[in-house]
């Protein structure tokens, strides 16, 4: 590879201060220039970057404007955030899924929910919740092959970031979609109900059909205090099943929490909105209020 002719590309791996950039004709390992730190810019997997070659390596000089970015997973320019969950060890709480979906919506990114290990438990409860909510959901099993082809079709040609609690099967799913990745997988602890963090860094893989997939480290808790959930006004629109009722409440500034004449609460009572989804909305709304009040006091 003639490095002098290759000065831009996509960051496909970030590890210990090094960034691997795919130029289209090869991979070059780079460090970030000090000016990026001074600007408060942390390079992310998925970034389009300009670099200066230096021997067999290089230095990142500029990160091109992003369409979106996330803190966890630490990725950028995502088309779809793939949240993985299951109803068998480790059991995924609906609130965890709802937080991820709300964070994605705040960035204008679609969510796809994959329910894993359906050969062990068909995840009827979770499937019913999110089918009613209007969030695309696919039941899968890497052992039987259930849903694998449907996932490929949903993601074809897109850049997808996979995320979910540890042990839910992200690396196993990636192996099923892209066997050449040969990702390390780990057993789930029966005692703790979670898996070992077999993925230790974010990495972007390109599938033969052009789909690009980011594998990310698992997490045992999702810290929304560090996440951008948007504003209290925009949060309701992050819940697709709320949207037909927005603007129809008695009060223009309705929070959809406990007000009289709230169209969202009426839909909840009529069974058109699931109770776990509304409960998650209320918890996230209170989070946003707490954060905004803290920011106001700080300023």
XYZ file of C-alpha atoms in Angstrom:
299
model
C 0.000 0.000 0.000
C 1.361 3.432 -0.954
C 0.612 5.422 2.215
C 1.260 8.754 0.542
C -1.786 8.147 -1.657
C -4.050 7.006 1.210
C -4.928 9.735 3.711
C -8.518 9.011 4.671
C -10.684 6.101 5.691
C -13.028 4.584 8.275
C -11.972 3.770 11.828
C -12.753 0.076 12.276
C -11.067 -0.611 15.631
C -10.118 1.421 18.710
C -7.851 -0.154 21.322
C -5.524 1.320 23.951
C -5.080 4.660 22.200
C -4.559 3.148 18.742
C -7.038 3.433 15.876
C -7.076 1.089 12.891
C -8.229 2.915 9.771
C -9.535 1.073 6.711
C -8.469 3.075 3.657
C -10.233 0.800 1.177
C -6.956 -0.717 0.047
C -5.465 -1.617 3.421
C -5.431 -0.987 7.165
C -3.174 1.590 8.821
C -2.747 1.914 12.588
C -2.854 5.486 13.853
C -2.588 7.552 16.993
C -4.635 10.707 17.549
C -2.984 14.102 17.222
C -2.929 16.254 20.349
C -5.124 18.860 18.669
C -8.045 16.415 18.692
C -7.755 16.098 22.475
C -7.609 19.886 22.788
C -10.819 20.092 20.765
C -12.411 17.487 23.032
C -12.812 15.008 20.157
C -12.483 11.300 20.908
C -12.211 9.200 17.713
C -14.879 6.502 17.515
C -15.286 3.324 15.519
C -17.348 4.294 12.480
C -15.751 7.732 12.169
C -14.538 8.951 8.802
C -11.029 10.211 9.493
C -8.205 12.046 7.750
C -4.720 10.928 8.765
C -1.099 11.784 8.082
C 1.051 8.737 7.188
C 4.298 8.313 9.121
C 6.294 5.284 8.038
C 4.108 2.183 8.403
C 1.669 3.951 10.736
C 0.024 7.351 10.923
C -1.605 10.122 12.956
C -5.261 11.064 12.938
C -5.542 14.712 11.976
C -9.255 15.274 11.555
C -12.566 13.554 12.275
C -15.139 14.383 9.612
C -18.640 15.496 10.709
C -20.701 12.686 12.231
C -24.317 11.819 11.496
C -24.645 10.544 15.058
C -22.536 9.212 17.933
C -22.980 7.226 21.127
C -21.066 6.935 24.392
C -21.949 3.293 25.030
C -21.424 1.656 22.706
C -18.706 4.127 21.664
C -19.556 4.280 17.962
C -20.475 6.808 15.269
C -22.390 7.087 11.987
C -24.743 4.208 12.795
C -27.750 3.345 10.589
C -29.396 0.977 13.056
C -28.747 0.101 16.693
C -29.345 -3.621 17.223
C -30.422 -4.290 20.802
C -30.204 -7.914 21.840
C -32.157 -9.418 24.706
C -33.543 -12.728 25.879
C -35.941 -14.243 28.361
C -33.583 -16.945 29.589
C -30.332 -16.588 31.527
C -29.446 -13.746 31.428
C -32.996 -12.334 31.499
C -33.196 -8.871 29.907
C -35.394 -6.338 31.679
C -37.765 -4.384 29.410
C -36.511 -1.123 30.933
C -33.015 -1.840 29.600
C -34.394 -2.260 26.080
C -36.499 0.888 26.442
C -33.504 2.962 27.540
C -31.444 1.820 24.553
C -34.320 2.520 22.144
C -34.871 6.004 23.610
C -31.169 6.847 23.375
C -31.113 5.678 19.745
C -34.228 7.733 18.950
C -32.600 10.838 20.442
C -29.853 10.410 17.814
C -32.330 9.758 15.001
C -31.241 6.122 14.766
C -33.602 3.165 14.275
C -33.655 0.279 16.747
C -33.923 -3.397 15.845
C -34.585 -5.790 18.737
C -33.242 -9.337 18.454
C -34.560 -11.849 20.982
C -31.926 -14.550 21.343
C -31.803 -18.151 22.638
C -35.390 -18.733 21.488
C -34.659 -22.452 21.242
C -34.554 -22.362 25.071
C -37.360 -19.835 25.626
C -39.482 -18.259 22.853
C -39.556 -14.910 24.690
C -43.303 -14.547 24.203
C -43.588 -11.734 26.760
C -40.844 -9.552 25.293
C -41.990 -10.260 21.742
C -45.551 -9.174 22.569
C -44.387 -5.970 24.300
C -42.283 -4.728 21.380
C -44.504 -5.918 18.578
C -47.279 -3.809 20.148
C -44.847 -0.914 20.639
C -43.999 -0.776 16.933
C -40.299 -1.563 17.384
C -39.038 -4.129 14.834
C -38.375 -7.391 16.699
C -37.048 -10.745 15.465
C -36.894 -13.968 17.472
C -33.622 -15.801 16.856
C -31.625 -18.887 17.733
C -28.077 -19.422 16.560
C -28.444 -23.136 17.372
C -31.462 -23.759 15.130
C -30.878 -20.903 12.680
C -34.226 -19.313 13.538
C -34.407 -15.707 12.371
C -30.817 -15.496 11.080
C -31.797 -14.914 7.449
C -34.397 -12.335 8.528
C -31.671 -10.443 10.420
C -29.438 -10.473 7.344
C -32.260 -9.030 5.245
C -33.062 -6.292 7.792
C -29.415 -5.203 8.005
C -28.379 -5.605 4.369
C -26.311 -2.637 3.196
C -26.510 -0.830 6.559
C -24.026 -0.019 9.305
C -25.348 -1.717 12.440
C -24.034 -1.559 16.005
C -24.843 -4.576 18.159
C -25.339 -3.987 21.877
C -26.913 -5.688 24.872
C -26.230 -7.008 28.333
C -23.335 -9.432 28.769
C -24.055 -13.047 27.894
C -27.003 -12.309 25.641
C -25.159 -13.670 22.613
C -23.788 -10.750 20.588
C -20.566 -12.458 19.517
C -22.390 -15.729 18.847
C -24.851 -13.879 16.615
C -22.003 -12.142 14.789
C -20.375 -15.530 14.209
C -23.628 -16.823 12.737
C -23.927 -13.812 10.412
C -20.226 -13.592 9.587
C -18.370 -16.864 10.383
C -15.014 -15.407 9.315
C -15.111 -13.085 12.346
C -14.523 -16.073 14.663
C -15.424 -14.020 17.733
C -14.638 -15.364 21.194
C -17.756 -16.411 23.121
C -18.275 -17.119 26.802
C -20.564 -19.125 29.033
C -23.195 -17.417 31.176
C -22.771 -17.649 34.939
C -25.802 -19.362 36.495
C -25.069 -17.654 39.803
C -24.689 -14.127 38.464
C -27.044 -14.415 35.489
C -24.639 -12.679 33.154
C -21.908 -13.584 30.754
C -18.216 -12.819 30.724
C -17.225 -9.775 28.708
C -15.726 -11.698 25.802
C -15.724 -8.620 23.540
C -13.219 -6.163 25.017
C -13.221 -3.467 22.372
C -15.419 -2.136 19.589
C -14.698 -3.550 16.153
C -16.304 -3.033 12.750
C -16.648 -5.983 10.357
C -17.701 -5.816 6.715
C -19.857 -8.707 5.512
C -19.610 -10.069 1.971
C -22.930 -8.409 1.048
C -21.638 -4.959 2.056
C -23.363 -4.854 5.423
C -21.125 -3.434 8.152
C -21.514 -4.638 11.727
C -19.986 -3.305 14.928
C -19.445 -5.747 17.776
C -19.296 -3.970 21.141
C -18.440 -4.945 24.734
C -21.382 -6.148 26.783
C -22.598 -4.326 29.845
C -24.266 -5.307 33.097
C -25.825 -1.875 33.621
C -26.608 0.941 31.204
C -25.698 4.303 32.732
C -28.261 6.757 31.389
C -26.688 9.595 33.373
C -23.988 9.616 30.682
C -26.401 9.239 27.784
C -28.193 11.847 25.738
C -31.878 11.051 26.109
C -32.868 14.312 24.445
C -35.389 16.625 26.073
C -38.521 15.850 28.056
C -40.544 17.074 25.056
C -38.744 14.796 22.590
C -38.774 11.733 24.851
C -42.434 10.948 24.143
C -41.696 10.783 20.403
C -39.019 8.182 21.139
C -41.870 5.798 21.978
C -43.508 4.956 18.610
C -46.796 3.848 20.181
C -47.204 7.272 21.864
C -47.050 9.227 18.604
C -50.708 8.828 17.464
C -51.823 10.485 20.720
C -49.329 13.355 20.967
C -50.931 16.769 20.535
C -54.337 15.406 21.583
C -54.002 15.969 25.339
C -56.062 18.566 27.216
C -52.925 20.536 28.115
C -50.287 21.570 25.578
C -47.471 20.970 28.089
C -48.733 17.536 29.156
C -45.946 15.308 30.454
C -48.013 12.113 29.918
C -47.207 11.041 33.469
C -50.369 11.666 35.538
C -52.313 14.610 34.056
C -56.072 14.616 33.645
C -57.155 14.560 30.001
C -53.915 12.961 28.785
C -54.501 11.080 25.528
C -51.478 8.862 26.172
C -52.818 7.799 29.571
C -56.227 7.129 28.036
C -54.560 4.875 25.448
C -52.724 3.136 28.294
C -56.009 2.466 30.078
C -57.499 1.110 26.853
C -54.611 -1.337 26.408
C -53.267 0.423 23.298
C -49.993 1.177 25.099
C -48.236 -1.504 27.152
C -47.872 -0.859 30.906
C -44.151 -1.702 30.996
C -43.484 0.762 28.186
C -45.294 3.602 29.933
C -43.541 2.750 33.216
C -40.199 3.004 31.406
C -41.238 6.344 29.897
C -42.041 7.722 33.367
C -38.674 6.567 34.756
C -36.797 8.147 31.844
C -38.836 11.350 32.098
C -37.882 11.644 35.765
C -34.227 11.019 34.843
C -34.307 13.861 32.346
C -35.957 16.186 34.870
C -33.340 15.353 37.519
C -30.521 15.973 35.061
C -31.945 19.277 33.837
C -32.469 20.488 37.422
C -28.872 19.518 38.291
C -27.554 21.322 35.209
C -29.576 24.417 36.145
C -28.199 24.453 39.698
C -24.644 23.957 38.420
C -24.931 26.893 36.018
